[in-house]
Amino acid sequence: MELIDSSVLVAGGAGFLGSHLCDKLLALGNKVFCVDDLSTGRIENVQALIAHPNFHFINQDILDSFDVEAVDFVFNLACPASPPAYQQDAIRTLKICFDGTLNLLNIAKRYGARFFQASTSEIYGEPLVHPQTERYRGNVNTLGPRACYDEGKRVAETLCYEYEKIHGLEIRIVRIFNTYGPRMDPKDGRVVSNFIVQALAGEDITLYGDGSQTRSFCYVDDLIGGFILLMNSSSVDASSPVNLGNPDERSVKYLAEKIISLTGSRSEIVCRPLPQDDPTQRCPDISRAIDVLNWEPTIDMDSGIKKTIEYFRNV
């Protein structure tokens, strides 16, 4: 079973990652059902696809029970992913992670579809192991402001594994590290989009903390390629979580300086207090992705940031 000439449901398909995934799936000849309630996704992200005969947009909240025609694959990318968005209604975020995932798992079960869960590096919390492997169980503050997302994604993984164990569902789980590229929401509070928007406007670049905290930035095309490889994989190891991200670890201050340089901006860097539970280090060990999928990122930071800057210049 491969993602060619198949029927695919993409929950969260009008979001940043979801819309790029829809592009790729259509290019491979698939019929795509894009499900999104547009609470954080944007119709502009899929506007160019609306007229495609194999693309079907469904304005639908995954917290409500729904159905589509028979599908071969289900991708669950439906959850706010930036701290301001998921903290705005923490209880709803938790419900999306559990009840929303449950509804999608039941659709996959109904049709015998392979199920993809977009998990996150946030489940590692403030890591005590570096870089983070899939075997690391994490260091999450269950009572902190980020817990609704961190813990929600952790329980969603558990729910998937219970469906695999009890119902024999084929599952694929990706733990996504920081990703950037065109179609990021300029207002969603993520560091790459924040810095680019500020730099293009000539505003101060806001660093939280002293900028020494690190992240590993993966360009969106690389990530989506990993999604496809994992969903197509029939390896016995494919049902275990896989880190997808760029192991090229950089400080947040380095990113700010890079964006100032590439935009030609006169912005100054200013520091603000670091938010509670904001991780000081985040870098994936991608050994499993290399071994199981023969995947690793290929797009360097300069190339990816330039493409992202060009997108924001034109929106």
Tab-separated table of C-alpha atoms in Angstrom:
chain	number	residue	atom	x	y	z
A	1	MET	CA	0.000	0.000	0.000
A	2	GLU	CA	1.535	3.281	-1.156
A	3	LEU	CA	0.517	6.908	-1.475
A	4	ILE	CA	-0.074	6.721	-5.218
A	5	ASP	CA	-3.587	6.798	-6.736
A	6	SER	CA	-5.088	6.333	-3.272
A	7	SER	CA	-7.754	8.126	-1.228
A	8	VAL	CA	-6.327	10.167	1.650
A	9	LEU	CA	-7.883	12.145	4.506
A	10	VAL	CA	-5.727	15.006	5.804
A	11	ALA	CA	-7.030	16.504	9.046
A	12	GLY	CA	-5.609	19.974	9.533
A	13	GLY	CA	-5.031	20.133	5.784
A	14	ALA	CA	-5.352	23.928	5.541
A	15	GLY	CA	-2.593	24.499	8.074
A	16	PHE	CA	1.070	25.225	7.457
A	17	LEU	CA	2.217	21.595	7.259
A	18	GLY	CA	-1.119	20.179	6.128
A	19	SER	CA	-1.346	22.354	3.029
A	20	HIS	CA	2.149	21.364	1.896
A	21	LEU	CA	1.204	17.734	2.465
A	22	CYS	CA	-1.944	18.164	0.343
A	23	ASP	CA	0.212	19.610	-2.457
A	24	LYS	CA	2.508	16.598	-2.373
A	25	LEU	CA	-0.297	14.038	-2.184
A	26	LEU	CA	-2.068	15.549	-5.198
A	27	ALA	CA	1.208	15.593	-7.135
A	28	LEU	CA	1.459	11.844	-6.475
A	29	GLY	CA	-1.990	11.285	-8.018
A	30	ASN	CA	-4.002	10.814	-4.839
A	31	LYS	CA	-7.571	11.869	-4.060
A	32	VAL	CA	-7.370	14.191	-1.060
A	33	PHE	CA	-10.046	15.016	1.507
A	34	CYS	CA	-8.784	18.103	3.334
A	35	VAL	CA	-10.568	18.451	6.687
A	36	ASP	CA	-10.101	21.701	8.590
A	37	ASP	CA	-12.305	23.981	10.702
A	38	LEU	CA	-10.030	26.960	9.876
A	39	SER	CA	-9.532	27.801	13.546
A	40	THR	CA	-5.776	27.982	12.944
A	41	GLY	CA	-5.597	26.768	9.345
A	42	ARG	CA	-6.189	29.280	6.548
A	43	ILE	CA	-8.209	28.808	3.387
A	44	GLU	CA	-5.552	30.838	1.537
A	45	ASN	CA	-3.143	27.944	2.048
A	46	VAL	CA	-5.254	25.637	-0.136
A	47	GLN	CA	-6.984	28.186	-2.381
A	48	ALA	CA	-4.935	27.115	-5.391
A	49	LEU	CA	-6.090	23.516	-4.881
A	50	ILE	CA	-9.849	24.138	-4.716
A	51	ALA	CA	-10.338	23.687	-8.465
A	52	HIS	CA	-8.292	20.461	-8.581
A	53	PRO	CA	-10.617	17.530	-9.428
A	54	ASN	CA	-8.987	15.297	-6.804
A	55	PHE	CA	-9.120	17.851	-3.984
A	56	HIS	CA	-12.101	18.075	-1.650
A	57	PHE	CA	-12.207	20.646	1.139
A	58	ILE	CA	-14.412	19.830	4.141
A	59	ASN	CA	-14.955	22.549	6.755
A	60	GLN	CA	-15.192	20.297	9.789
A	61	ASP	CA	-14.277	20.334	13.477
A	62	ILE	CA	-12.721	16.954	14.279
A	63	LEU	CA	-14.231	17.134	17.769
A	64	ASP	CA	-17.586	16.443	16.121
A	65	SER	CA	-18.241	12.980	14.760
A	66	PHE	CA	-18.090	12.870	10.960
A	67	ASP	CA	-17.379	10.537	8.079
A	68	VAL	CA	-15.993	10.632	4.558
A	69	GLU	CA	-16.061	8.079	1.787
A	70	ALA	CA	-13.663	5.152	2.080
A	71	VAL	CA	-10.022	6.203	2.457
A	72	ASP	CA	-6.756	4.271	2.395
A	73	PHE	CA	-4.740	6.661	4.575
A	74	VAL	CA	-5.525	9.113	7.378
A	75	PHE	CA	-3.114	11.890	8.368
A	76	ASN	CA	-3.816	13.651	11.669
A	77	LEU	CA	-2.199	17.099	11.673
A	78	ALA	CA	-5.188	18.804	13.309
A	79	CYS	CA	-3.989	20.679	16.387
A	80	PRO	CA	-2.786	24.220	17.091
A	81	ALA	CA	1.006	24.010	17.292
A	82	SER	CA	2.233	27.433	18.418
A	83	PRO	CA	2.211	28.281	22.148
A	84	PRO	CA	-0.087	31.354	21.834
A	85	ALA	CA	-2.612	29.304	19.838
A	86	TYR	CA	-2.704	26.184	21.993
A	87	GLN	CA	-2.613	28.116	25.267
A	88	GLN	CA	-5.554	30.285	24.244
A	89	ASP	CA	-7.951	27.438	25.080
A	90	ALA	CA	-5.970	24.752	26.851
A	91	ILE	CA	-8.942	22.475	27.481
A	92	ARG	CA	-9.921	22.548	23.810
A	93	THR	CA	-6.320	21.722	22.874
A	94	LEU	CA	-6.445	18.663	25.127
A	95	LYS	CA	-9.787	17.620	23.642
A	96	ILE	CA	-8.423	17.940	20.102
A	97	CYS	CA	-5.491	15.718	21.047
A	98	PHE	CA	-7.687	13.024	22.575
A	99	ASP	CA	-11.280	13.243	21.304
A	100	GLY	CA	-10.270	14.540	17.872
A	101	THR	CA	-7.656	11.833	17.453
A	102	LEU	CA	-10.201	9.252	18.635
A	103	ASN	CA	-12.692	10.321	15.958
A	104	LEU	CA	-10.027	10.063	13.256
A	105	LEU	CA	-8.814	6.690	14.520
A	106	ASN	CA	-12.378	5.397	14.257
A	107	ILE	CA	-12.542	6.523	10.624
A	108	ALA	CA	-9.263	4.712	9.954
A	109	LYS	CA	-10.584	1.622	11.725
A	110	ARG	CA	-13.825	1.706	9.703
A	111	TYR	CA	-11.955	1.597	6.396
A	112	GLY	CA	-8.823	-0.303	7.393
A	113	ALA	CA	-6.745	2.780	6.629
A	114	ARG	CA	-3.158	3.347	7.693
A	115	PHE	CA	-3.042	6.120	10.335
A	116	PHE	CA	-0.442	8.878	10.693
A	117	GLN	CA	-0.161	10.862	13.923
A	118	ALA	CA	1.724	14.155	13.897
A	119	SER	CA	3.344	14.176	17.323
A	120	THR	CA	5.969	16.638	18.501
A	121	SER	CA	9.381	17.137	20.033
A	122	GLU	CA	7.499	19.008	22.778
A	123	ILE	CA	6.766	15.665	24.414
A	124	TYR	CA	10.436	15.643	25.490
A	125	GLY	CA	9.819	18.802	27.556
A	126	GLU	CA	12.971	20.402	29.001
A	127	PRO	CA	15.236	17.523	27.961
A	128	LEU	CA	17.839	16.031	30.266
A	129	VAL	CA	19.209	13.974	27.347
A	130	HIS	CA	20.799	15.643	24.341
A	131	PRO	CA	20.208	15.138	21.482
A	132	GLN	CA	16.825	13.516	22.011
A	133	THR	CA	16.270	9.950	20.850
A	134	GLU	CA	12.877	8.294	20.520
A	135	ARG	CA	13.730	6.173	23.575
A	136	TYR	CA	13.923	9.265	25.793
A	137	ARG	CA	10.779	9.530	27.925
A	138	GLY	CA	10.930	13.253	28.447
A	139	ASN	CA	10.920	15.805	31.249
A	140	VAL	CA	7.537	17.518	31.009
A	141	ASN	CA	5.993	19.849	33.578
A	142	THR	CA	2.446	18.466	33.671
A	143	LEU	CA	1.172	21.612	35.455
A	144	GLY	CA	2.917	24.199	33.279
A	145	PRO	CA	1.470	26.519	30.621
A	146	ARG	CA	2.673	24.263	27.787
A	147	ALA	CA	1.326	21.059	29.331
A	148	CYS	CA	-1.962	21.066	27.408
A	149	TYR	CA	0.008	20.541	24.194
A	150	ASP	CA	2.874	18.428	25.557
A	151	GLU	CA	0.632	16.047	27.488
A	152	GLY	CA	-2.089	16.111	24.840
A	153	LYS	CA	0.352	14.847	22.219
A	154	ARG	CA	1.728	12.233	24.595
A	155	VAL	CA	-1.719	10.776	25.275
A	156	ALA	CA	-2.527	10.885	21.546
A	157	GLU	CA	0.459	8.611	20.930
A	158	THR	CA	-0.831	6.227	23.606
A	159	LEU	CA	-4.280	6.230	22.031
A	160	CYS	CA	-2.763	5.306	18.666
A	161	TYR	CA	-0.841	2.409	20.160
A	162	GLU	CA	-3.946	1.092	21.889
A	163	TYR	CA	-5.739	1.082	18.529
A	164	GLU	CA	-2.804	-0.775	17.030
A	165	LYS	CA	-2.785	-3.338	19.840
A	166	ILE	CA	-6.540	-3.846	20.194
A	167	HIS	CA	-7.825	-3.232	16.663
A	168	GLY	CA	-4.783	-4.099	14.559
A	169	LEU	CA	-4.645	-0.621	13.033
A	170	GLU	CA	-1.447	0.256	11.163
A	171	ILE	CA	-0.052	3.411	12.738
A	172	ARG	CA	2.813	5.769	11.963
A	173	ILE	CA	3.970	8.397	14.464
A	174	VAL	CA	6.286	11.303	13.708
A	175	ARG	CA	7.785	13.504	16.413
A	176	ILE	CA	8.232	16.802	14.615
A	177	PHE	CA	11.008	19.223	15.536
A	178	ASN	CA	11.007	22.933	14.643
A	179	THR	CA	9.896	23.371	11.033
A	180	TYR	CA	9.676	26.515	8.928
A	181	GLY	CA	8.857	27.638	5.409
A	182	PRO	CA	6.239	29.351	3.254
A	183	ARG	CA	2.652	29.473	4.577
A	184	MET	CA	3.625	29.892	8.204
A	185	ASP	CA	1.043	32.133	9.842
A	186	PRO	CA	2.747	35.514	10.388
A	187	LYS	CA	0.794	35.949	13.624
A	188	ASP	CA	1.179	32.526	15.209
A	189	GLY	CA	4.131	33.406	17.431
A	190	ARG	CA	6.730	30.937	16.143
A	191	VAL	CA	10.294	32.123	16.178
A	192	VAL	CA	11.134	32.008	12.446
A	193	SER	CA	7.976	33.798	11.336
A	194	ASN	CA	8.241	36.301	14.206
A	195	PHE	CA	11.806	37.241	13.307
A	196	ILE	CA	11.126	37.535	9.574
A	197	VAL	CA	8.015	39.674	10.051
A	198	GLN	CA	9.854	41.951	12.489
A	199	ALA	CA	12.917	42.228	10.250
A	200	LEU	CA	10.913	43.061	7.136
A	201	ALA	CA	9.040	45.748	9.059
A	202	GLY	CA	12.272	47.176	10.464
A	203	GLU	CA	11.079	46.477	14.002
A	204	ASP	CA	13.186	45.249	16.914
A	205	ILE	CA	13.811	41.484	16.851
A	206	THR	CA	12.457	40.092	20.121
A	207	LEU	CA	14.578	37.424	21.802
A	208	TYR	CA	13.177	35.653	24.830
A	209	GLY	CA	15.998	34.974	27.258
A	210	ASP	CA	19.520	35.775	26.105
A	211	GLY	CA	19.135	33.876	22.819
A	212	SER	CA	21.480	31.063	23.815
A	213	GLN	CA	18.674	28.482	23.802
A	214	THR	CA	18.980	26.179	20.809
A	215	ARG	CA	16.621	24.803	18.203
A	216	SER	CA	17.055	22.657	15.105
A	217	PHE	CA	15.263	24.140	12.112
A	218	CYS	CA	13.978	21.891	9.317
A	219	TYR	CA	12.638	23.255	6.036
A	220	VAL	CA	9.070	22.161	5.315
A	221	ASP	CA	9.796	20.316	2.042
A	222	ASP	CA	12.264	18.039	3.825
A	223	LEU	CA	9.741	17.278	6.547
A	224	ILE	CA	6.905	16.457	4.141
A	225	GLY	CA	9.237	14.115	2.270
A	226	GLY	CA	9.790	12.279	5.551
A	227	PHE	CA	6.021	12.037	6.104
A	228	ILE	CA	5.568	10.334	2.744
A	229	LEU	CA	8.437	7.925	3.286
A	230	LEU	CA	7.127	6.870	6.688
A	231	MET	CA	3.527	6.453	5.556
A	232	ASN	CA	4.714	4.315	2.626
A	233	SER	CA	7.026	2.194	4.763
A	234	SER	CA	6.029	-1.378	5.564
A	235	SER	CA	9.099	-1.939	7.740
A	236	VAL	CA	8.506	-3.765	11.018
A	237	ASP	CA	10.068	-0.723	12.712
A	238	ALA	CA	7.718	1.786	11.075
A	239	SER	CA	5.088	1.746	13.823
A	240	SER	CA	7.527	3.015	16.469
A	241	PRO	CA	7.898	6.812	16.792
A	242	VAL	CA	10.326	8.509	14.434
A	243	ASN	CA	12.003	11.863	15.045
A	244	LEU	CA	11.917	14.105	11.987
A	245	GLY	CA	13.915	17.294	12.142
A	246	ASN	CA	17.228	18.850	11.284
A	247	PRO	CA	20.106	17.905	13.623
A	248	ASP	CA	21.885	21.138	12.631
A	249	GLU	CA	21.487	22.784	16.053
A	250	ARG	CA	21.629	26.585	16.199
A	251	SER	CA	21.031	29.199	18.874
A	252	VAL	CA	17.981	31.419	18.615
A	253	LYS	CA	20.308	34.432	18.579
A	254	TYR	CA	22.128	32.960	15.572
A	255	LEU	CA	18.779	32.643	13.797
A	256	ALA	CA	17.914	36.281	14.549
A	257	GLU	CA	21.267	37.481	13.226
A	258	LYS	CA	20.909	35.292	10.116
A	259	ILE	CA	17.483	36.727	9.320
A	260	ILE	CA	18.669	40.311	9.824
A	261	SER	CA	21.527	39.610	7.422
A	262	LEU	CA	19.409	37.895	4.749
A	263	THR	CA	16.670	40.541	4.828
A	264	GLY	CA	19.126	43.460	4.873
A	265	SER	CA	17.165	44.818	7.822
A	266	ARG	CA	18.327	47.491	10.255
A	267	SER	CA	16.426	45.819	13.089
A	268	GLU	CA	18.040	45.653	16.515
A	269	ILE	CA	17.913	42.623	18.794
A	270	VAL	CA	16.198	43.151	22.148
A	271	CYS	CA	15.841	40.621	24.956
A	272	ARG	CA	12.766	39.810	27.008
A	273	PRO	CA	12.294	37.331	29.898
A	274	LEU	CA	12.218	33.666	28.881
A	275	PRO	CA	8.679	32.205	29.209
A	276	GLN	CA	8.063	29.433	31.729
A	277	ASP	CA	9.019	25.930	30.530
A	278	ASP	CA	10.505	27.193	27.259
A	279	PRO	CA	13.129	24.503	26.469
A	280	THR	CA	16.752	25.632	26.543
A	281	GLN	CA	17.885	22.870	24.152
A	282	ARG	CA	16.112	21.007	21.389
A	283	CYS	CA	17.842	18.797	18.833
A	284	PRO	CA	16.758	15.491	17.295
A	285	ASP	CA	18.703	12.308	17.048
A	286	ILE	CA	17.536	11.152	13.598
A	287	SER	CA	19.345	7.810	13.551
A	288	ARG	CA	16.031	5.921	13.267
A	289	ALA	CA	14.874	8.069	10.347
A	290	ILE	CA	18.148	7.379	8.560
A	291	ASP	CA	18.043	3.632	9.278
A	292	VAL	CA	14.323	2.974	8.686
A	293	LEU	CA	13.507	5.562	6.012
A	294	ASN	CA	16.878	6.517	4.528
A	295	TRP	CA	15.781	10.086	5.297
A	296	GLU	CA	17.710	13.138	6.351
A	297	PRO	CA	17.219	16.827	5.538
A	298	THR	CA	18.894	18.244	2.448
A	299	ILE	CA	17.939	21.942	2.441
A	300	ASP	CA	20.443	24.164	4.237
A	301	MET	CA	19.360	27.020	6.482
A	302	ASP	CA	20.397	29.849	4.145
A	303	SER	CA	18.393	28.395	1.242
A	304	GLY	CA	15.342	27.660	3.366
A	305	ILE	CA	15.319	31.024	5.133
A	306	LYS	CA	15.662	32.857	1.789
A	307	LYS	CA	12.613	31.029	0.412
A	308	THR	CA	10.652	31.819	3.562
A	309	ILE	CA	11.639	35.494	3.485
A	310	GLU	CA	10.507	35.708	-0.144
A	311	TYR	CA	7.124	34.268	0.837
A	312	PHE	CA	6.643	36.839	3.605
A	313	ARG	CA	7.679	39.680	1.300
A	314	ASN	CA	4.729	38.806	-0.918
A	315	VAL	CA	1.914	38.139	1.557
